[in-house]
Amino acid sequence: MKTDSCNTTKIKIGDVFTPFRWGRFAIEQFGIFERWMNGSTVFDPTMGQGNLLITLVQHGVEKGFKPKELPILNLFGNELNTDYYQKALQFFQDEFNTDMSKNFSNLDILELPCEPFDIIFGNPPWQNFNDLPEAYKKKIKPHFEKYQLTGNKRKLLLGHSRIDIAALIIKATIRDFLIPGGDAYFFMPLSLLLNDGAHEAFRNYISAEAPFAPMEIFDFNKEDVFNKIATRYGLVHFQRNRQPEFPIRYKVLKNQTWELLYAAPLTSLSAGFSIFEDLNNSLLNSFSKIPLNKKNQPRQGLNTCGANKLFFFNECSKLDEETYLLNNTTELPSAFIFPLLTAANFRNEKNPTLWVLLPYTKDGRPLSAAEIKRWPQLNNYLCSAADLLKARKGTLIRSWINKGIWWALLGVGPYNYAPYKIVWEAYGRKKFSPQIFEGKWQANQALQAFIPCYSQNEAKSILKKLQNPVVEKILLSHRMEGTMNWAQPGKIKKLIEFI
Ligand SMILES: C[S@@+](CC[C@H](N)C(=O)[O-])C[C@H]1O[C@@H](n2cnc3c(N)ncnc32)[C@H](O)[C@@H]1O
């Protein structure tokens, strides 16, 4: 490579190395060894200690070649961390008697001068932008913008974007280090392709001006490839200068065998992939989006930001027309107490078993300090809990607390006061069963999501559309059932056309 190593850093970002067994798997699946032997250059942009490149050489040795008979000088690598970079250099020197100092560089890949290679074979660091070291976050923010990865710019600026740095490294290296039409093979978190939210920005399949297409996916499913890393990961083939064409092959490892399925984004190019068993799945052709008014957009339930003990009550009895006794200890104005849905209410339980305090006006605005003072019981209760409420953590709730509105919750707005809600259990379920709840019932963000409705007829008509079996089939096609990602509002929004 043209660059001398001039950087020394011990910074550690996503330093999980690919076991040789899985490096070999990738090499065999994609014929990387044969192409390398035929003259292709291979580049690992974030090579760690060089495992993937070493595996290529070892694969050759296992086939009976001597290291000197292999085109080792057509292997290139780069690594940010100096210790790992030096280990890679040392390994090639000791084991293959090859000086790689002109082939390996020790820089941030985002600062390495462009150079085209035939094949990229990598495993980028996986780490949420959020969890990166503060100084590094600042440094790489402009790169997220350059590669159009700032889907939610505000979140990125506030420093709590859930976008993974892997998305940036993949886009940047496809653009800067791959020949036109070249192939890139990455071990990567599958959230980049499957999840809604932050990673939609990755799925415009354009890296600055260079388009690229996902070609094939290996989903490692429950296989523990990276030693107890909880992320859902896989091996993905991308090709540069190619427009995406769907469905693509999606292979899932089940009981040591690869099941062949197909993946396609269903509702828009940037939607998380749906996974199908047969190529001509009728869902692909038959689904048309549910038309809904903007005022009916799906919402998350309310969130106390860790203060359930202060906002939630297990018991509630009426003392008089205006006052409830909560948990047998606290008297509060009934105007601010609402029944909160629990799992039991989605089975047979008709009555509330949990109540929530919402110190809000009927149009979903937090009460002002002056308004609270007009309700002495409410004022006393909140003041007695003030220290705990003010100590809540999280960027969004902090911004309310900093404005002096320390009794706020998240996920409360005018929609909480709609006369009807269609609510569903949004997490950890395997069936999509929306139901209409009347009046004051509230949804809990940890468990449910809802659509606010402004008349019974409206609620019934929207419910009917949501009960179309195709909706559940599409949710199941994301293969997120039983997980936190099952039916969040974002997933349902994908099925809706706002009118
Ligand atoms: C998941 S590891 C994979 C290493 C190697 N490709 C493998 O498969 O064993 C990712 C590597 O990327 C390095 N890294 C993180 N950020 C980087 C950056 N901006 N530029 C270059 N390397 C980086 C980390 O130090 C780590 O060694």
Coordinates of C-alpha atoms and ligand atoms in Angstrom, one line a residue:
M1 CA 0.0 0.0 0.0
K2 CA 1.2 3.5 -0.7
T3 CA 0.9 4.7 2.9
D4 CA 3.5 4.3 5.5
S5 CA 2.2 3.5 9.0
C6 CA 2.4 6.7 10.9
N7 CA -0.3 6.2 13.5
T8 CA 0.1 4.6 16.8
T9 CA -3.0 3.9 18.8
K10 CA -4.2 1.5 21.4
I11 CA -7.8 2.4 20.8
K12 CA -10.1 -0.6 20.8
I13 CA -13.2 -0.5 18.8
G14 CA -15.1 -3.8 18.0
D15 CA -12.0 -5.9 18.3
V16 CA -13.5 -9.3 18.0
F17 CA -11.5 -11.6 15.6
T18 CA -12.9 -14.1 13.1
P19 CA -12.1 -17.7 14.1
F20 CA -10.1 -19.5 11.3
R21 CA -12.9 -22.0 10.8
W22 CA -15.3 -19.3 9.8
G23 CA -12.8 -17.5 7.7
R24 CA -12.3 -20.7 5.8
F25 CA -16.1 -21.1 5.4
A26 CA -16.3 -17.7 3.7
I27 CA -13.3 -18.5 1.5
E28 CA -14.9 -21.7 0.3
Q29 CA -18.4 -20.3 -0.2
F30 CA -17.3 -17.5 -2.4
G31 CA -14.3 -19.0 -4.2
I32 CA -12.0 -16.3 -2.8
F33 CA -8.9 -18.6 -2.7
E34 CA -9.2 -19.5 -6.4
R35 CA -9.6 -15.9 -7.5
W36 CA -6.7 -14.9 -5.3
M37 CA -4.5 -17.6 -6.9
N38 CA -5.6 -16.3 -10.3
G39 CA -4.3 -12.8 -9.6
S40 CA -7.0 -11.0 -7.6
T41 CA -5.9 -8.6 -4.9
V42 CA -7.6 -9.1 -1.5
F43 CA -8.0 -6.4 1.1
D44 CA -9.1 -6.5 4.7
P45 CA -9.7 -2.9 5.7
T46 CA -10.0 -3.6 9.4
M47 CA -7.8 -6.7 9.7
G48 CA -7.2 -6.9 13.4
Q49 CA -4.4 -9.4 13.8
G50 CA -4.9 -10.5 10.2
N51 CA -7.0 -13.6 10.8
L52 CA -8.9 -13.5 7.5
L53 CA -5.8 -13.0 5.4
I54 CA -3.9 -15.6 7.3
T55 CA -6.7 -18.0 6.7
L56 CA -6.3 -17.6 3.0
V57 CA -2.7 -18.5 3.2
Q58 CA -3.3 -21.4 5.5
H59 CA -6.0 -22.6 3.2
G60 CA -3.4 -22.7 0.4
V61 CA -0.9 -24.6 2.7
E62 CA -3.6 -27.1 3.5
K63 CA -4.1 -27.6 -0.2
G64 CA -0.4 -28.5 -0.5
F65 CA 1.1 -25.2 -1.6
K66 CA 4.3 -23.9 0.1
P67 CA 3.8 -20.3 1.3
K68 CA 6.3 -19.0 -1.2
E69 CA 4.2 -20.5 -4.0
L70 CA 1.2 -18.4 -2.9
P71 CA 0.6 -14.8 -4.1
I72 CA 1.0 -13.5 -0.5
L73 CA 2.0 -10.0 -1.8
N74 CA -1.5 -9.7 -3.3
L75 CA -2.9 -9.6 0.2
F76 CA -3.4 -6.2 1.8
G77 CA -4.6 -5.1 5.2
N78 CA -5.2 -2.1 7.4
E79 CA -5.8 -1.9 11.1
L80 CA -6.3 1.0 13.5
N81 CA -4.9 -0.6 16.6
T82 CA -1.1 -0.6 16.5
D83 CA -0.7 -3.7 18.7
Y84 CA -2.9 -5.8 16.4
Y85 CA -1.3 -4.4 13.3
Q86 CA 2.1 -5.4 14.6
K87 CA 0.9 -8.8 15.5
A88 CA -0.3 -9.3 11.9
L89 CA 3.0 -8.2 10.5
Q90 CA 4.9 -10.5 12.9
F91 CA 2.7 -13.5 12.1
F92 CA 3.4 -13.2 8.4
Q93 CA 7.1 -12.8 9.0
D94 CA 7.3 -15.7 11.5
E95 CA 5.0 -18.2 9.8
F96 CA 5.3 -17.3 6.1
N97 CA 8.7 -15.6 6.0
T98 CA 7.1 -12.7 4.3
D99 CA 7.6 -9.0 5.0
M100 CA 4.2 -7.3 4.7
S101 CA 5.2 -3.9 5.8
K102 CA 4.4 -2.5 2.3
N103 CA 1.1 -4.3 2.3
F104 CA -0.2 -3.5 5.7
S105 CA -1.0 -0.1 7.1
N106 CA -1.8 1.2 10.6
L107 CA -4.4 3.9 10.0
D108 CA -8.0 4.7 10.6
I109 CA -9.5 3.2 7.5
L110 CA -11.5 6.4 7.1
E111 CA -8.3 8.3 6.6
L112 CA -6.4 5.8 4.4
P113 CA -5.9 7.1 0.8
C114 CA -8.2 5.3 -1.7
E115 CA -6.8 2.4 -3.6
P116 CA -8.9 -0.1 -5.6
F117 CA -8.7 -3.9 -4.8
D118 CA -10.5 -6.7 -6.5
I119 CA -11.9 -8.2 -3.4
I120 CA -12.7 -6.9 0.1
F121 CA -12.7 -9.6 2.7
G122 CA -13.5 -8.1 6.1
N123 CA -15.1 -8.1 9.4
P124 CA -15.7 -4.4 10.3
P125 CA -15.9 -3.3 14.0
W126 CA -19.4 -3.7 15.3
Q127 CA -20.3 -1.0 17.8
N128 CA -23.2 1.4 18.2
F129 CA -22.3 4.9 17.5
N130 CA -23.6 5.6 21.0
D131 CA -21.1 3.4 22.6
L132 CA -18.0 4.7 20.8
P133 CA -15.4 6.6 22.8
E134 CA -16.5 10.3 23.0
A135 CA -13.5 11.8 21.2
Y136 CA -13.8 9.2 18.4
K137 CA -17.5 10.0 18.0
K138 CA -16.7 13.6 17.3
K139 CA -14.1 12.7 14.8
I140 CA -16.2 10.4 12.7
K141 CA -19.5 12.2 12.7
P142 CA -18.7 14.0 9.4
H143 CA -18.1 10.6 7.8
F144 CA -21.6 9.4 8.8
E145 CA -22.9 12.5 6.9
K146 CA -20.7 11.9 3.9
Y147 CA -22.1 8.4 3.5
Q148 CA -25.7 9.5 4.1
L149 CA -25.9 7.5 7.2
T150 CA -27.5 10.2 9.3
G151 CA -31.1 9.0 8.9
N152 CA -31.8 10.6 12.2
K153 CA -29.5 13.5 12.3
R154 CA -30.8 14.8 15.6
K155 CA -30.1 11.6 17.3
L156 CA -26.6 11.5 15.9
L157 CA -26.0 15.0 17.1
L158 CA -27.3 14.2 20.5
G159 CA -24.9 11.3 20.6
H160 CA -27.5 8.5 21.0
S161 CA -27.9 7.2 17.5
R162 CA -28.2 3.4 17.4
I163 CA -26.4 3.2 14.0
D164 CA -23.6 0.8 14.0
I165 CA -20.1 1.9 12.9
A166 CA -20.1 -1.3 10.8
A167 CA -22.5 0.5 8.4
L168 CA -20.1 3.3 7.9
I169 CA -17.0 1.1 7.4
I170 CA -18.8 -1.1 4.9
K171 CA -20.1 1.9 2.8
A172 CA -16.7 3.7 3.0
T173 CA -14.6 0.7 2.0
I174 CA -16.9 -0.3 -0.8
R175 CA -16.5 3.2 -2.2
D176 CA -12.8 3.7 -1.6
F177 CA -11.2 0.3 -1.8
L178 CA -13.1 -1.7 -4.4
I179 CA -12.8 -1.8 -8.1
P180 CA -16.0 -1.2 -10.1
G181 CA -17.9 -4.4 -10.1
G182 CA -15.7 -5.8 -7.3
D183 CA -17.0 -8.1 -4.6
A184 CA -17.0 -7.4 -0.9
Y185 CA -17.5 -10.1 1.7
F186 CA -18.2 -9.0 5.3
F187 CA -19.0 -10.7 8.5
M188 CA -21.4 -8.2 10.0
P189 CA -24.3 -7.6 12.3
L190 CA -27.5 -8.5 10.4
S191 CA -29.3 -5.6 12.0
L192 CA -27.9 -3.6 9.1
L193 CA -30.2 -5.5 6.8
L194 CA -33.0 -6.7 8.9
N195 CA -33.9 -4.0 11.4
D196 CA -35.9 -0.8 11.2
G197 CA -34.7 2.4 12.7
A198 CA -31.1 3.6 12.5
H199 CA -30.1 1.1 9.8
E200 CA -32.5 2.1 7.1
A201 CA -30.0 4.8 6.1
F202 CA -27.6 2.0 5.2
R203 CA -30.2 0.5 2.9
N204 CA -30.2 3.1 0.2
Y205 CA -27.4 0.9 -1.2
I206 CA -25.5 3.9 -2.3
S207 CA -22.0 4.6 -1.0
A208 CA -21.5 8.3 -1.9
E209 CA -21.8 8.0 -5.7
A210 CA -21.1 4.3 -5.9
P211 CA -24.1 2.0 -5.8
F212 CA -23.8 -1.5 -4.4
A213 CA -26.1 -4.5 -4.0
P214 CA -26.4 -7.2 -1.4
M215 CA -26.1 -10.5 -3.3
E216 CA -26.3 -13.3 -0.7
I217 CA -26.6 -13.7 3.0
F218 CA -25.5 -16.4 5.4
D219 CA -27.3 -16.0 8.7
F220 CA -25.4 -17.7 11.5
N221 CA -28.6 -17.8 13.6
K222 CA -27.9 -19.3 17.0
E223 CA -24.4 -20.5 16.1
D224 CA -21.8 -19.1 18.5
V225 CA -19.3 -17.9 15.8
F226 CA -17.9 -15.0 17.7
N227 CA -17.7 -16.4 21.2
K228 CA -20.7 -15.3 23.2
I229 CA -21.4 -12.1 21.2
A230 CA -25.1 -11.5 21.6
T231 CA -25.5 -9.6 18.2
R232 CA -27.3 -11.4 15.4
Y233 CA -24.6 -11.7 12.8
G234 CA -23.9 -13.2 9.4
L235 CA -21.7 -13.2 6.3
V236 CA -22.8 -11.0 3.5
H237 CA -21.7 -10.7 -0.1
F238 CA -22.0 -7.2 -1.7
Q239 CA -21.1 -6.1 -5.2
R240 CA -20.1 -2.7 -6.2
N241 CA -21.7 -0.8 -9.1
R242 CA -24.7 -3.0 -9.2
Q243 CA -28.4 -2.1 -8.5
P244 CA -30.0 -4.3 -5.9
E245 CA -32.3 -7.0 -7.3
F246 CA -34.6 -8.9 -5.0
P247 CA -35.2 -11.5 -3.7
I248 CA -31.7 -12.7 -2.9
R249 CA -30.5 -15.9 -1.4
Y250 CA -30.7 -16.0 2.4
K251 CA -29.2 -19.1 4.0
V252 CA -29.9 -19.8 7.7
L253 CA -27.8 -22.2 9.8
K254 CA -30.1 -24.6 11.5
N255 CA -28.9 -27.8 13.3
Q256 CA -25.6 -27.6 11.4
T257 CA -27.2 -27.4 8.0
W258 CA -27.9 -24.4 5.8
E259 CA -31.6 -23.8 5.0
L260 CA -32.1 -21.9 1.7
L261 CA -34.6 -19.0 2.0
Y262 CA -35.1 -15.7 0.2
A263 CA -34.9 -12.1 1.3
A264 CA -36.4 -9.0 0.0
P265 CA -37.5 -5.6 1.4
L266 CA -41.2 -5.7 1.1
T267 CA -42.6 -2.2 1.6
S268 CA -39.8 0.0 0.3
L269 CA -36.2 -0.4 -0.9
S270 CA -34.9 0.6 2.5
A271 CA -37.3 -1.6 4.6
G272 CA -35.7 -4.3 6.7
F273 CA -35.7 -7.6 4.8
S274 CA -38.5 -10.0 4.9
I275 CA -37.5 -13.7 4.7
F276 CA -39.5 -16.1 2.6
E277 CA -39.4 -19.9 2.1
D278 CA -40.2 -19.9 -1.6
L279 CA -39.0 -17.6 -4.4
N280 CA -42.5 -16.7 -5.7
N281 CA -44.0 -15.9 -2.3
S282 CA -47.5 -14.5 -2.8
L283 CA -46.9 -11.9 -0.1
L284 CA -44.4 -10.2 -2.3
N285 CA -47.1 -9.7 -4.9
S286 CA -50.3 -9.4 -2.9
F287 CA -49.6 -6.9 -0.2
S288 CA -50.7 -3.3 -0.6
K289 CA -50.1 -0.8 2.2
I290 CA -52.9 0.1 4.7
P291 CA -54.1 3.6 4.0
L292 CA -54.2 5.6 7.3
N293 CA -54.6 9.1 8.4
K294 CA -51.5 10.8 9.9
K295 CA -53.4 11.3 13.2
N296 CA -53.7 7.5 13.5
Q297 CA -50.0 6.8 13.3
P298 CA -48.7 4.0 15.5
R299 CA -47.2 5.1 18.8
Q300 CA -45.1 3.5 21.5
G301 CA -46.7 3.3 24.9
L302 CA -45.6 5.6 27.7
N303 CA -42.3 5.4 29.4
T304 CA -41.5 6.5 33.0
C305 CA -37.7 6.3 32.3
G306 CA -37.0 4.1 35.3
A307 CA -39.6 5.6 37.7
N308 CA -42.4 3.0 37.4
K309 CA -42.5 2.8 41.2
L310 CA -43.4 6.5 41.4
F311 CA -45.8 6.6 38.5
F312 CA -47.4 3.1 38.6
F313 CA -49.8 1.9 41.3
N314 CA -51.1 -1.6 42.0
E315 CA -54.3 -0.6 43.8
C316 CA -56.8 2.1 43.2
S317 CA -60.1 2.9 45.0
K318 CA -62.4 5.8 44.6
L319 CA -62.6 8.1 47.7
D320 CA -64.9 10.6 46.1
E321 CA -65.9 12.0 42.7
E322 CA -62.5 13.7 42.4
T323 CA -60.1 11.6 44.4
Y324 CA -58.5 8.2 44.2
L325 CA -56.7 6.3 47.0
L326 CA -53.7 4.6 45.5
N327 CA -51.8 1.7 47.0
N328 CA -53.8 2.4 50.2
T329 CA -51.5 5.3 51.0
T330 CA -51.6 8.1 48.4
E331 CA -54.5 10.3 47.6
L332 CA -54.4 11.8 44.1
P333 CA -56.9 13.7 41.9
S334 CA -58.7 11.1 39.7
A335 CA -58.2 13.4 36.7
F336 CA -54.6 12.3 36.4
I337 CA -54.9 8.6 37.1
F338 CA -55.4 6.2 34.2
P339 CA -55.7 2.4 33.9
L340 CA -52.5 0.9 32.4
L341 CA -52.7 -2.2 30.3
T342 CA -50.9 -5.4 31.4
A343 CA -50.5 -8.8 29.6
A344 CA -53.6 -10.0 31.5
N345 CA -55.8 -7.5 29.8
F346 CA -54.9 -9.1 26.4
R347 CA -56.2 -12.4 27.7
N348 CA -59.4 -12.4 29.8
E349 CA -58.9 -9.8 32.4
K350 CA -61.4 -6.9 31.8
N351 CA -60.5 -4.8 34.8
P352 CA -57.4 -2.7 35.4
T353 CA -54.7 -4.2 37.7
L354 CA -52.3 -1.3 37.3
W355 CA -52.8 2.5 37.2
V356 CA -50.5 5.2 36.0
L357 CA -50.2 8.9 37.1
L358 CA -50.0 11.3 34.1
P359 CA -49.5 14.9 35.3
Y360 CA -50.6 16.2 31.9
T361 CA -53.3 18.3 30.4
K362 CA -56.0 16.6 28.2
D363 CA -54.1 17.7 25.1
G364 CA -51.1 15.8 26.1
R365 CA -48.9 18.6 27.4
P366 CA -47.2 18.2 30.8
L367 CA -48.8 20.4 33.5
S368 CA -46.9 23.6 34.3
A369 CA -45.6 24.1 37.8
A370 CA -48.4 26.6 38.4
E371 CA -51.0 24.2 37.2
I372 CA -49.7 21.5 39.5
K373 CA -49.9 23.8 42.5
R374 CA -53.6 24.1 41.9
W375 CA -53.9 20.4 42.9
P376 CA -52.4 20.2 46.4
Q377 CA -52.4 16.4 46.6
L378 CA -50.7 16.1 43.3
N379 CA -48.2 18.9 44.2
N380 CA -47.4 17.2 47.5
Y381 CA -46.9 13.8 45.9
L382 CA -44.7 15.0 43.1
C383 CA -42.6 17.2 45.5
S384 CA -42.0 14.2 47.8
A385 CA -40.7 12.3 44.7
A386 CA -38.8 15.2 43.2
D387 CA -35.3 14.0 43.9
L388 CA -35.8 10.6 42.4
L389 CA -37.7 12.1 39.4
K390 CA -34.9 14.6 38.8
A391 CA -32.2 12.0 38.9
R392 CA -33.6 10.0 35.9
K393 CA -31.1 9.3 33.2
G394 CA -31.4 9.4 29.4
T395 CA -30.9 12.2 26.9
L396 CA -34.6 12.8 26.1
I397 CA -35.9 12.8 29.7
R398 CA -32.9 14.9 30.7
S399 CA -34.0 17.6 28.3
W400 CA -37.4 17.8 30.0
I401 CA -35.8 17.8 33.5
N402 CA -33.4 20.5 32.4
K403 CA -36.4 22.6 31.3
G404 CA -37.7 22.3 34.9
I405 CA -40.4 19.8 33.9
W406 CA -39.1 16.9 36.0
W407 CA -42.5 15.2 36.3
A408 CA -42.6 14.5 32.6
L409 CA -42.8 11.0 31.1
L410 CA -41.8 10.0 27.5
G411 CA -44.4 8.8 25.0
V412 CA -47.2 11.0 26.2
G413 CA -49.0 13.4 23.8
P414 CA -52.5 14.2 22.6
Y415 CA -52.8 10.7 21.2
N416 CA -52.9 9.3 24.8
Y417 CA -56.2 11.0 25.2
A418 CA -57.9 9.6 22.1
P419 CA -61.2 8.0 23.0
Y420 CA -60.1 4.7 21.5
K421 CA -56.8 2.9 21.1
I422 CA -56.0 -0.2 19.1
V423 CA -53.3 -1.7 21.2
W424 CA -51.0 -4.7 20.6
E425 CA -48.3 -6.5 22.4
A426 CA -45.3 -5.3 20.6
Y427 CA -42.5 -7.3 22.2
G428 CA -41.6 -10.9 22.6
R429 CA -44.7 -12.3 21.0
K430 CA -45.2 -14.8 18.2
K431 CA -48.7 -13.6 17.2
F432 CA -50.0 -10.2 16.3
S433 CA -53.3 -9.6 18.1
P434 CA -54.4 -6.0 18.1
Q435 CA -57.4 -5.2 20.2
I436 CA -59.6 -2.1 20.8
F437 CA -59.5 -0.5 24.2
E438 CA -61.8 2.3 25.2
G439 CA -61.4 5.5 27.0
K440 CA -58.6 6.0 29.5
W441 CA -56.6 2.8 29.0
Q442 CA -52.9 3.5 28.5
A443 CA -50.2 1.4 26.8
N444 CA -46.9 0.7 28.5
Q445 CA -43.8 1.2 26.3
A446 CA -42.1 -1.8 27.7
L447 CA -44.8 -4.1 26.4
Q448 CA -47.2 -2.5 24.0
A449 CA -47.7 -0.1 21.0
F450 CA -51.0 1.4 19.8
I451 CA -52.9 3.4 17.2
P452 CA -55.0 6.2 18.6
C453 CA -58.5 6.4 17.1
Y454 CA -61.0 9.2 17.4
S455 CA -64.3 7.3 17.0
Q456 CA -65.5 3.7 17.5
N457 CA -66.1 3.3 13.8
E458 CA -62.6 4.4 12.9
A459 CA -61.2 2.0 15.5
K460 CA -63.2 -0.9 14.1
S461 CA -62.3 -0.2 10.5
I462 CA -58.5 0.1 11.3
L463 CA -58.6 -3.0 13.4
K464 CA -60.1 -4.9 10.6
K465 CA -57.3 -3.9 8.3
L466 CA -54.7 -4.8 10.9
Q467 CA -56.4 -8.2 11.3
N468 CA -55.7 -9.1 7.7
P469 CA -53.6 -12.3 8.1
V470 CA -51.1 -10.8 5.6
V471 CA -50.1 -8.3 8.3
E472 CA -49.1 -11.0 10.7
K473 CA -47.4 -13.0 7.9
I474 CA -45.3 -9.9 7.1
L475 CA -44.3 -9.4 10.7
L476 CA -43.3 -13.1 10.9
S477 CA -41.3 -12.7 7.7
H478 CA -38.9 -10.4 9.5
R479 CA -38.1 -13.4 11.7
M480 CA -38.1 -11.2 14.8
E481 CA -40.9 -13.0 16.5
G482 CA -40.4 -13.4 20.2
T483 CA -37.8 -10.6 20.2
M484 CA -37.8 -6.9 21.2
N485 CA -38.2 -6.1 17.5
W486 CA -41.3 -8.0 16.9
A487 CA -44.1 -5.4 16.3
Q488 CA -42.7 -2.0 17.3
P489 CA -44.5 1.0 15.9
G490 CA -41.7 1.3 13.3
K491 CA -42.4 -2.2 12.0
I492 CA -46.1 -1.5 11.7
K493 CA -45.5 2.0 10.1
K494 CA -43.8 0.2 7.2
L495 CA -47.2 -1.4 6.4
I496 CA -49.0 1.9 6.3
E497 CA -49.5 4.5 3.6
F498 CA -50.2 7.8 5.3
I499 CA -52.9 9.8 3.5
Ligands
LIG1 C1 -14.4 -7.3 14.3 S1 -12.6 -7.0 14.3 C2 -12.2 -8.0 12.9 C3 -10.7 -8.1 12.7 C4 -10.4 -9.0 11.5 N1 -10.9 -8.5 10.3 C5 -10.9 -10.4 11.7 O1 -11.9 -10.8 11.1 O2 -10.4 -11.1 12.6 C6 -12.6 -5.3 13.7 C7 -11.2 -4.7 13.8 O3 -11.4 -3.3 13.3 C8 -10.4 -2.5 13.9 N2 -10.9 -1.1 13.7 C9 -11.9 -0.5 14.4 N3 -12.1 0.7 13.8 C10 -11.3 0.9 12.8 C11 -11.0 1.9 11.9 N4 -11.7 3.0 11.9 N5 -10.1 1.7 11.0 C12 -9.4 0.6 10.9 N6 -9.6 -0.5 11.8 C13 -10.5 -0.3 12.7 C14 -10.5 -3.0 15.3 O4 -9.3 -2.6 16.1 C15 -10.6 -4.5 15.1 O5 -9.3 -5.1 15.1

